[in-house]
Amino acid sequence: MTPRITRLLASTAVAVSALTMGGCALIESNVSGTTLSILEDGFTPPTLQGRDVEMACSFAMVNGPLVGAARNFYGDPSLMESVLMSSAGVCSENQAIAEEMRYLRAAREKRADEAQDARIAQKRLLAVAAERQYTAFYRMRNKLEQKYFFKYGSTCPAFKRDFDELVYLLGSVAGLQAMQNDIAAQQVVGVPTDTAPLVEKAMNCLDNNKWWGAPQAARAAVWSILPGGSDGKDVKGTFDVSMKLGELAGVRLSHVMAAVAYQSLDDKAAVRQIIKRFTANKDFKPNADYRLIDAIAQSQLMNVSDRMWTQGAGTRTPIASLGKFWDEKAVDIDADSFLK
């Protein structure tokens, strides 16, 4: 079936739906559509200009069900849901990291019961994160395929809005996170294992320069985690170029992808270098339009640092010490961080 015929059939279906829809339903549909457009074009940009990650998490968890209720009024909130579910997944991941650090401290002190309890709690939270993140991916994929008549991972959409491109990017990254978190949670959610290769192909549809190097960094992350995926690929070079673009554009999402990829390979030296690089540029200025995404990237990189610090020193990263490590000679650490 050609794309033209597919569009014609879809348009016919919409027209028939409108003709058969009752008066009240038609009004509700129009109101829902207008409200969602206001949320996408009016509310989302100012929200992305903020820097309070915790507030963004709380907002997403509280308002996600409210936005989803638009379906009861003949609206389709899939794209806004994808954004909110991606943010809500960050909340669960942060909670899971806290439980992982509790596990590491208990293991250091040989408290087996506490360690086991923390690990169970961590896996539960990772399952919640995977569920939210896969929902974000699923909503994005289905809605944009319907809107642009393309096949995700096979062909590319002809985007008409930056918002749609942003959702495509964030929803795709959420799909990768969902797969990794589900594996860590013993696959209780059942995220399809073909998600990563689909995302790797889909990221070629985005302009790497426009989106801060994140699309190609996501591809390099997939190359790193899939068996044999890095064969013939310049993973390090791709990460380096993408991180440079992110630094210039003011959104360092690529740094997180690189750190997580190297962490999965247990390359601690590479992870340290990425964290140091993240904090090394004193003249860095976050992109005013996407400040929240850079703030989320910083919080996720802090999670990586906290894990390393807890493994090595038994505490989280001390205040104002991101980019510094406990075993370095010239580390200037606030002594209050170690007061008992």
mmCIF file of C-alpha atoms in Angstrom:
data_model
loop_
_atom_site.group_PDB
_atom_site.id
_atom_site.type_symbol
_atom_site.label_atom_id
_atom_site.label_comp_id
_atom_site.label_asym_id
_atom_site.label_seq_id
_atom_site.Cartn_x
_atom_site.Cartn_y
_atom_site.Cartn_z
ATOM 1 C CA MET A 1 0.000 0.000 0.000
ATOM 2 C CA THR A 2 1.517 3.353 -1.032
ATOM 3 C CA PRO A 3 1.858 6.243 1.450
ATOM 4 C CA ARG A 4 -0.601 8.271 -0.633
ATOM 5 C CA ILE A 5 -3.304 5.591 -0.363
ATOM 6 C CA THR A 6 -2.571 5.216 3.355
ATOM 7 C CA ARG A 7 -3.071 8.977 3.860
ATOM 8 C CA LEU A 8 -6.308 8.876 1.877
ATOM 9 C CA LEU A 9 -7.671 6.008 3.952
ATOM 10 C CA ALA A 10 -6.654 7.728 7.182
ATOM 11 C CA SER A 11 -8.311 10.989 6.102
ATOM 12 C CA THR A 12 -11.465 9.107 5.157
ATOM 13 C CA ALA A 13 -11.533 7.390 8.544
ATOM 14 C CA VAL A 14 -11.201 10.748 10.318
ATOM 15 C CA ALA A 15 -13.992 12.229 8.214
ATOM 16 C CA VAL A 16 -16.328 9.282 8.904
ATOM 17 C CA SER A 17 -15.500 9.515 12.602
ATOM 18 C CA ALA A 18 -16.384 13.208 12.660
ATOM 19 C CA LEU A 19 -19.691 12.594 10.850
ATOM 20 C CA THR A 20 -20.734 9.801 13.212
ATOM 21 C CA MET A 21 -19.576 11.535 16.391
ATOM 22 C CA GLY A 22 -22.340 13.098 18.453
ATOM 23 C CA GLY A 23 -22.511 16.869 19.007
ATOM 24 C CA CYS A 24 -21.231 16.736 22.599
ATOM 25 C CA ALA A 25 -18.455 14.327 21.655
ATOM 26 C CA LEU A 26 -17.363 16.609 18.818
ATOM 27 C CA ILE A 27 -17.208 19.581 21.185
ATOM 28 C CA GLU A 28 -15.245 17.545 23.741
ATOM 29 C CA SER A 29 -12.839 16.429 21.012
ATOM 30 C CA ASN A 30 -12.240 20.024 19.903
ATOM 31 C CA VAL A 31 -11.722 21.201 23.479
ATOM 32 C CA SER A 32 -9.312 18.324 24.207
ATOM 33 C CA GLY A 33 -7.356 19.010 21.040
ATOM 34 C CA THR A 34 -7.069 22.705 21.834
ATOM 35 C CA THR A 35 -6.009 22.016 25.419
ATOM 36 C CA LEU A 36 -3.319 19.563 24.325
ATOM 37 C CA SER A 37 -2.016 22.045 21.745
ATOM 38 C CA ILE A 38 -1.731 24.666 24.477
ATOM 39 C CA LEU A 39 0.169 22.211 26.676
ATOM 40 C CA GLU A 40 2.532 21.229 23.856
ATOM 41 C CA ASP A 41 3.193 24.682 22.421
ATOM 42 C CA GLY A 42 2.507 26.971 25.380
ATOM 43 C CA PHE A 43 3.359 25.110 28.576
ATOM 44 C CA THR A 44 6.202 22.802 27.544
ATOM 45 C CA PRO A 45 8.731 25.429 26.309
ATOM 46 C CA PRO A 46 8.739 27.439 29.578
ATOM 47 C CA THR A 47 8.968 24.187 31.564
ATOM 48 C CA LEU A 48 12.054 23.145 29.596
ATOM 49 C CA GLN A 49 13.666 26.465 30.507
ATOM 50 C CA GLY A 50 13.645 25.588 34.215
ATOM 51 C CA ARG A 51 16.389 23.779 36.100
ATOM 52 C CA ASP A 52 14.595 22.133 39.034
ATOM 53 C CA VAL A 53 14.743 18.409 38.234
ATOM 54 C CA GLU A 54 12.859 17.310 41.326
ATOM 55 C CA MET A 55 10.023 19.713 40.580
ATOM 56 C CA ALA A 56 9.864 18.462 36.983
ATOM 57 C CA CYS A 57 9.670 14.893 38.310
ATOM 58 C CA SER A 58 6.849 15.752 40.698
ATOM 59 C CA PHE A 59 5.007 17.667 37.991
ATOM 60 C CA ALA A 60 5.238 14.699 35.619
ATOM 61 C CA MET A 61 3.973 12.178 38.178
ATOM 62 C CA VAL A 62 1.090 14.359 39.316
ATOM 63 C CA ASN A 63 -0.051 15.540 35.896
ATOM 64 C CA GLY A 64 0.624 12.413 33.830
ATOM 65 C CA PRO A 65 -2.701 10.757 34.731
ATOM 66 C CA LEU A 66 -4.515 14.077 34.278
ATOM 67 C CA VAL A 67 -3.162 14.535 30.747
ATOM 68 C CA GLY A 68 -3.900 10.882 29.936
ATOM 69 C CA ALA A 69 -7.546 11.473 30.886
ATOM 70 C CA ALA A 70 -7.928 13.501 27.685
ATOM 71 C CA ARG A 71 -8.732 10.176 25.999
ATOM 72 C CA ASN A 72 -12.026 10.188 27.847
ATOM 73 C CA PHE A 73 -12.833 13.376 25.931
ATOM 74 C CA TYR A 74 -11.788 12.107 22.490
ATOM 75 C CA GLY A 75 -8.319 13.668 22.617
ATOM 76 C CA ASP A 76 -4.981 12.001 21.951
ATOM 77 C CA PRO A 77 -2.423 13.035 24.600
ATOM 78 C CA SER A 78 0.234 10.537 23.467
ATOM 79 C CA LEU A 79 3.003 13.062 22.781
ATOM 80 C CA MET A 80 2.559 14.932 26.064
ATOM 81 C CA GLU A 81 2.305 11.589 27.850
ATOM 82 C CA SER A 82 5.614 10.561 26.315
ATOM 83 C CA VAL A 83 7.314 13.685 27.674
ATOM 84 C CA LEU A 84 5.769 13.262 31.124
ATOM 85 C CA MET A 85 6.494 9.544 31.329
ATOM 86 C CA SER A 86 10.112 10.161 30.333
ATOM 87 C CA SER A 87 10.393 12.649 33.199
ATOM 88 C CA ALA A 88 8.613 10.334 35.632
ATOM 89 C CA GLY A 89 11.091 7.601 34.728
ATOM 90 C CA VAL A 90 13.886 9.891 35.960
ATOM 91 C CA CYS A 91 12.158 10.021 39.362
ATOM 92 C CA SER A 92 12.108 6.228 39.677
ATOM 93 C CA GLU A 93 15.705 5.911 38.505
ATOM 94 C CA ASN A 94 16.833 8.417 41.151
ATOM 95 C CA GLN A 95 15.035 6.433 43.838
ATOM 96 C CA ALA A 96 16.569 3.203 42.543
ATOM 97 C CA ILE A 97 20.052 4.730 42.734
ATOM 98 C CA ALA A 98 19.425 5.667 46.374
ATOM 99 C CA GLU A 99 18.526 2.056 47.123
ATOM 100 C CA GLU A 100 21.581 0.816 45.241
ATOM 101 C CA MET A 101 23.798 3.014 47.405
ATOM 102 C CA ARG A 102 22.077 1.638 50.502
ATOM 103 C CA TYR A 103 22.912 -1.817 49.186
ATOM 104 C CA LEU A 104 26.559 -0.876 48.619
ATOM 105 C CA ARG A 105 26.944 0.567 52.115
ATOM 106 C CA ALA A 106 25.312 -2.477 53.689
ATOM 107 C CA ALA A 107 27.555 -4.792 51.667
ATOM 108 C CA ARG A 108 30.638 -2.864 52.811
ATOM 109 C CA GLU A 109 29.529 -3.333 56.419
ATOM 110 C CA LYS A 110 28.597 -6.992 55.837
ATOM 111 C CA ARG A 111 24.940 -6.472 56.798
ATOM 112 C CA ALA A 112 23.444 -9.169 54.596
ATOM 113 C CA ASP A 113 19.756 -8.607 55.442
ATOM 114 C CA GLU A 114 19.978 -4.869 54.817
ATOM 115 C CA ALA A 115 21.861 -5.433 51.558
ATOM 116 C CA GLN A 116 19.306 -7.930 50.304
ATOM 117 C CA ASP A 117 16.396 -5.660 51.213
ATOM 118 C CA ALA A 118 18.017 -2.716 49.422
ATOM 119 C CA ARG A 119 18.622 -4.774 46.295
ATOM 120 C CA ILE A 120 14.973 -5.887 46.227
ATOM 121 C CA ALA A 121 13.803 -2.293 46.632
ATOM 122 C CA GLN A 122 16.174 -1.190 43.877
ATOM 123 C CA LYS A 123 14.826 -3.760 41.413
ATOM 124 C CA ARG A 124 11.230 -2.802 42.187
ATOM 125 C CA LEU A 125 11.993 0.831 41.421
ATOM 126 C CA LEU A 126 13.885 -0.077 38.253
ATOM 127 C CA ALA A 127 10.806 -2.009 37.122
ATOM 128 C CA VAL A 128 8.671 1.102 37.722
ATOM 129 C CA ALA A 129 11.181 3.178 35.757
ATOM 130 C CA ALA A 130 11.195 0.657 32.903
ATOM 131 C CA GLU A 131 7.373 0.641 32.786
ATOM 132 C CA ARG A 132 7.217 4.432 32.594
ATOM 133 C CA GLN A 133 10.019 4.701 30.065
ATOM 134 C CA TYR A 134 8.617 2.021 27.801
ATOM 135 C CA THR A 135 5.221 3.743 27.946
ATOM 136 C CA ALA A 136 6.968 6.950 26.845
ATOM 137 C CA PHE A 137 8.587 5.088 23.941
ATOM 138 C CA TYR A 138 5.399 3.255 22.962
ATOM 139 C CA ARG A 139 3.215 6.389 23.007
ATOM 140 C CA MET A 140 5.772 8.344 20.976
ATOM 141 C CA ARG A 141 6.236 5.622 18.407
ATOM 142 C CA ASN A 142 2.545 4.882 17.827
ATOM 143 C CA LYS A 143 1.451 8.505 17.663
ATOM 144 C CA LEU A 144 4.202 9.709 15.335
ATOM 145 C CA GLU A 145 3.797 6.702 13.034
ATOM 146 C CA GLN A 146 0.110 7.541 12.788
ATOM 147 C CA LYS A 147 0.790 11.256 12.253
ATOM 148 C CA TYR A 148 3.624 11.023 9.710
ATOM 149 C CA PHE A 149 2.898 7.675 7.996
ATOM 150 C CA PHE A 150 6.320 6.077 8.456
ATOM 151 C CA LYS A 151 7.709 2.920 10.062
ATOM 152 C CA TYR A 152 9.839 3.575 13.128
ATOM 153 C CA GLY A 153 13.329 2.155 12.696
ATOM 154 C CA SER A 154 12.824 1.598 8.953
ATOM 155 C CA THR A 155 11.876 4.939 7.398
ATOM 156 C CA CYS A 156 12.021 8.565 8.537
ATOM 157 C CA PRO A 157 9.174 10.993 9.207
ATOM 158 C CA ALA A 158 8.994 14.422 7.562
ATOM 159 C CA PHE A 159 8.704 16.383 10.787
ATOM 160 C CA LYS A 160 6.653 19.573 10.768
ATOM 161 C CA ARG A 161 7.320 20.686 14.363
ATOM 162 C CA ASP A 162 10.369 20.876 16.594
ATOM 163 C CA PHE A 163 8.177 19.550 19.401
ATOM 164 C CA ASP A 164 7.569 16.339 17.475
ATOM 165 C CA GLU A 165 11.314 15.947 16.881
ATOM 166 C CA LEU A 166 11.997 16.516 20.567
ATOM 167 C CA VAL A 167 9.450 13.883 21.572
ATOM 168 C CA TYR A 168 10.955 11.511 18.991
ATOM 169 C CA LEU A 169 14.385 11.998 20.592
ATOM 170 C CA LEU A 170 13.317 11.823 24.231
ATOM 171 C CA GLY A 171 10.940 8.917 23.641
ATOM 172 C CA SER A 172 13.657 6.977 21.824
ATOM 173 C CA VAL A 173 16.170 7.551 24.626
ATOM 174 C CA ALA A 174 13.479 6.456 27.083
ATOM 175 C CA GLY A 175 13.136 3.230 25.087
ATOM 176 C CA LEU A 176 16.842 2.494 25.560
ATOM 177 C CA GLN A 177 16.609 3.248 29.271
ATOM 178 C CA ALA A 178 13.534 1.053 29.573
ATOM 179 C CA MET A 179 15.348 -1.931 28.090
ATOM 180 C CA GLN A 180 18.399 -1.492 30.337
ATOM 181 C CA ASN A 181 16.327 -0.983 33.482
ATOM 182 C CA ASP A 182 14.088 -3.935 32.697
ATOM 183 C CA ILE A 183 17.121 -6.189 32.298
ATOM 184 C CA ALA A 184 18.439 -4.943 35.661
ATOM 185 C CA ALA A 185 15.003 -5.664 37.187
ATOM 186 C CA GLN A 186 15.083 -9.264 35.886
ATOM 187 C CA GLN A 187 12.808 -8.411 32.937
ATOM 188 C CA VAL A 188 9.610 -8.250 34.971
ATOM 189 C CA VAL A 189 8.170 -5.613 32.621
ATOM 190 C CA GLY A 190 8.942 -7.467 29.407
ATOM 191 C CA VAL A 191 10.404 -4.620 27.342
ATOM 192 C CA PRO A 192 11.080 -6.063 23.848
ATOM 193 C CA THR A 193 14.761 -6.760 23.267
ATOM 194 C CA ASP A 194 14.571 -5.355 19.733
ATOM 195 C CA THR A 195 14.020 -1.865 21.138
ATOM 196 C CA ALA A 196 17.734 -0.976 21.103
ATOM 197 C CA PRO A 197 18.419 -1.848 17.438
ATOM 198 C CA LEU A 198 15.230 -0.027 16.407
ATOM 199 C CA VAL A 199 16.334 3.095 18.266
ATOM 200 C CA GLU A 200 19.821 2.859 16.741
ATOM 201 C CA LYS A 201 18.331 3.004 13.239
ATOM 202 C CA ALA A 202 15.710 5.610 14.142
ATOM 203 C CA MET A 203 18.299 8.085 15.424
ATOM 204 C CA ASN A 204 19.594 8.564 11.880
ATOM 205 C CA CYS A 205 16.380 10.482 11.192
ATOM 206 C CA LEU A 206 17.429 13.389 13.441
ATOM 207 C CA ASP A 207 19.934 16.168 12.749
ATOM 208 C CA ASN A 208 22.834 15.468 15.119
ATOM 209 C CA ASN A 209 23.958 19.103 15.162
ATOM 210 C CA LYS A 210 20.490 20.461 15.834
ATOM 211 C CA TRP A 211 19.883 18.093 18.750
ATOM 212 C CA TRP A 212 23.150 18.625 20.631
ATOM 213 C CA GLY A 213 24.887 15.437 19.424
ATOM 214 C CA ALA A 214 22.383 13.265 21.277
ATOM 215 C CA PRO A 215 21.126 11.187 18.303
ATOM 216 C CA GLN A 216 24.559 9.819 17.387
ATOM 217 C CA ALA A 217 25.494 9.407 21.058
ATOM 218 C CA ALA A 218 22.412 7.217 21.437
ATOM 219 C CA ARG A 219 23.579 5.125 18.465
ATOM 220 C CA ALA A 220 27.041 4.763 19.995
ATOM 221 C CA ALA A 221 25.437 3.678 23.280
ATOM 222 C CA VAL A 222 23.576 0.916 21.428
ATOM 223 C CA TRP A 223 26.784 -0.168 19.689
ATOM 224 C CA SER A 224 28.351 -0.476 23.132
ATOM 225 C CA ILE A 225 25.655 -2.582 24.778
ATOM 226 C CA LEU A 226 24.792 -5.014 21.955
ATOM 227 C CA PRO A 227 27.083 -8.035 21.476
ATOM 228 C CA GLY A 228 29.176 -7.373 18.390
ATOM 229 C CA GLY A 229 27.512 -3.992 17.944
ATOM 230 C CA SER A 230 30.772 -2.070 18.102
ATOM 231 C CA ASP A 231 32.471 -4.088 15.343
ATOM 232 C CA GLY A 232 33.677 -1.665 12.685
ATOM 233 C CA LYS A 233 32.255 1.322 14.608
ATOM 234 C CA ASP A 234 34.181 4.240 16.094
ATOM 235 C CA VAL A 235 32.385 4.314 19.434
ATOM 236 C CA LYS A 236 34.850 6.576 21.225
ATOM 237 C CA GLY A 237 35.103 8.977 18.303
ATOM 238 C CA THR A 238 31.326 9.199 18.013
ATOM 239 C CA PHE A 239 30.969 9.929 21.712
ATOM 240 C CA ASP A 240 33.716 12.561 21.577
ATOM 241 C CA VAL A 241 32.136 14.399 18.641
ATOM 242 C CA SER A 242 28.683 14.207 20.218
ATOM 243 C CA MET A 243 29.913 15.493 23.584
ATOM 244 C CA LYS A 244 31.653 18.396 21.863
ATOM 245 C CA LEU A 245 28.416 19.305 20.077
ATOM 246 C CA GLY A 246 26.539 19.113 23.371
ATOM 247 C CA GLU A 247 29.030 21.398 25.084
ATOM 248 C CA LEU A 248 28.764 23.961 22.294
ATOM 249 C CA ALA A 249 24.956 23.743 22.185
ATOM 250 C CA GLY A 250 24.515 23.908 25.960
ATOM 251 C CA VAL A 251 22.874 20.489 26.420
ATOM 252 C CA ARG A 252 25.169 17.705 27.676
ATOM 253 C CA LEU A 253 22.872 14.726 27.228
ATOM 254 C CA SER A 254 25.576 12.914 25.228
ATOM 255 C CA HIS A 255 27.858 12.854 28.272
ATOM 256 C CA VAL A 256 25.328 10.788 30.210
ATOM 257 C CA MET A 257 24.910 8.298 27.367
ATOM 258 C CA ALA A 258 28.687 7.907 27.105
ATOM 259 C CA ALA A 259 29.108 7.489 30.872
ATOM 260 C CA VAL A 260 26.344 4.884 31.117
ATOM 261 C CA ALA A 261 27.751 3.004 28.115
ATOM 262 C CA TYR A 262 31.255 2.858 29.580
ATOM 263 C CA GLN A 263 29.817 1.988 32.978
ATOM 264 C CA SER A 264 28.080 -1.035 31.436
ATOM 265 C CA LEU A 265 31.474 -2.056 30.034
ATOM 266 C CA ASP A 266 33.012 -1.597 33.506
ATOM 267 C CA ASP A 267 35.481 0.937 32.084
ATOM 268 C CA LYS A 268 35.870 3.035 35.242
ATOM 269 C CA ALA A 269 38.708 5.145 33.827
ATOM 270 C CA ALA A 270 36.560 6.244 30.871
ATOM 271 C CA VAL A 271 33.632 7.048 33.166
ATOM 272 C CA ARG A 272 35.882 9.210 35.341
ATOM 273 C CA GLN A 273 37.156 11.110 32.328
ATOM 274 C CA ILE A 274 33.613 11.840 31.137
ATOM 275 C CA ILE A 275 32.581 13.134 34.567
ATOM 276 C CA LYS A 276 35.694 15.323 34.689
ATOM 277 C CA ARG A 277 34.981 16.573 31.180
ATOM 278 C CA PHE A 278 31.418 17.441 32.190
ATOM 279 C CA THR A 279 32.665 19.803 34.897
ATOM 280 C CA ALA A 280 35.902 21.004 33.268
ATOM 281 C CA ASN A 281 34.466 23.784 31.079
ATOM 282 C CA LYS A 282 34.034 26.689 33.473
ATOM 283 C CA ASP A 283 32.616 28.885 30.707
ATOM 284 C CA PHE A 284 29.854 26.422 29.834
ATOM 285 C CA LYS A 285 26.418 27.998 29.512
ATOM 286 C CA PRO A 286 23.305 25.820 29.412
ATOM 287 C CA ASN A 287 20.952 26.340 26.495
ATOM 288 C CA ALA A 288 18.243 28.679 27.772
ATOM 289 C CA ASP A 289 15.508 26.845 25.847
ATOM 290 C CA TYR A 290 16.520 23.373 27.083
ATOM 291 C CA ARG A 291 18.043 24.129 30.478
ATOM 292 C CA LEU A 292 15.971 21.420 32.152
ATOM 293 C CA ILE A 293 17.364 18.686 29.891
ATOM 294 C CA ASP A 294 20.920 19.722 30.751
ATOM 295 C CA ALA A 295 19.967 19.787 34.451
ATOM 296 C CA ILE A 296 18.550 16.256 34.161
ATOM 297 C CA ALA A 297 21.791 15.190 32.466
ATOM 298 C CA GLN A 298 23.766 16.648 35.372
ATOM 299 C CA SER A 299 21.583 14.854 37.929
ATOM 300 C CA GLN A 300 22.034 11.547 36.109
ATOM 301 C CA LEU A 301 25.792 12.037 35.915
ATOM 302 C CA MET A 302 25.744 12.829 39.627
ATOM 303 C CA ASN A 303 24.051 9.451 40.122
ATOM 304 C CA VAL A 304 26.934 7.784 38.299
ATOM 305 C CA SER A 305 29.423 9.685 40.449
ATOM 306 C CA ASP A 306 27.504 8.822 43.633
ATOM 307 C CA ARG A 307 27.661 5.144 42.762
ATOM 308 C CA MET A 308 31.428 5.327 42.278
ATOM 309 C CA TRP A 309 31.960 7.313 45.471
ATOM 310 C CA THR A 310 29.820 4.921 47.505
ATOM 311 C CA GLN A 311 31.739 1.935 46.166
ATOM 312 C CA GLY A 312 35.081 3.581 46.895
ATOM 313 C CA ALA A 313 34.494 5.682 49.991
ATOM 314 C CA GLY A 314 31.116 4.677 51.432
ATOM 315 C CA THR A 315 29.470 8.077 50.861
ATOM 316 C CA ARG A 316 27.801 9.975 48.050
ATOM 317 C CA THR A 317 29.726 12.602 46.097
ATOM 318 C CA PRO A 318 30.530 15.399 48.598
ATOM 319 C CA ILE A 319 29.118 18.897 48.069
ATOM 320 C CA ALA A 320 30.623 20.765 45.087
ATOM 321 C CA SER A 321 32.815 17.752 44.266
ATOM 322 C CA LEU A 322 31.377 16.421 41.020
ATOM 323 C CA GLY A 323 34.433 15.663 38.895
ATOM 324 C CA LYS A 324 36.622 14.911 41.920
ATOM 325 C CA PHE A 325 37.343 11.476 43.386
ATOM 326 C CA TRP A 326 38.236 10.170 46.827
ATOM 327 C CA ASP A 327 41.544 8.582 45.820
ATOM 328 C CA GLU A 328 43.073 11.611 44.135
ATOM 329 C CA LYS A 329 45.879 13.415 45.946
ATOM 330 C CA ALA A 330 44.775 16.966 45.263
ATOM 331 C CA VAL A 331 41.115 16.560 46.202
ATOM 332 C CA ASP A 332 39.758 19.489 48.205
ATOM 333 C CA ILE A 333 36.747 18.044 50.012
ATOM 334 C CA ASP A 334 34.557 19.812 52.565
ATOM 335 C CA ALA A 335 35.417 18.187 55.881
ATOM 336 C CA ASP A 336 31.799 18.526 57.046
ATOM 337 C CA SER A 337 30.905 15.850 54.490
ATOM 338 C CA PHE A 338 32.681 13.277 56.653
ATOM 339 C CA LEU A 339 31.578 14.401 60.111
ATOM 340 C CA LYS A 340 30.020 11.597 62.118
#
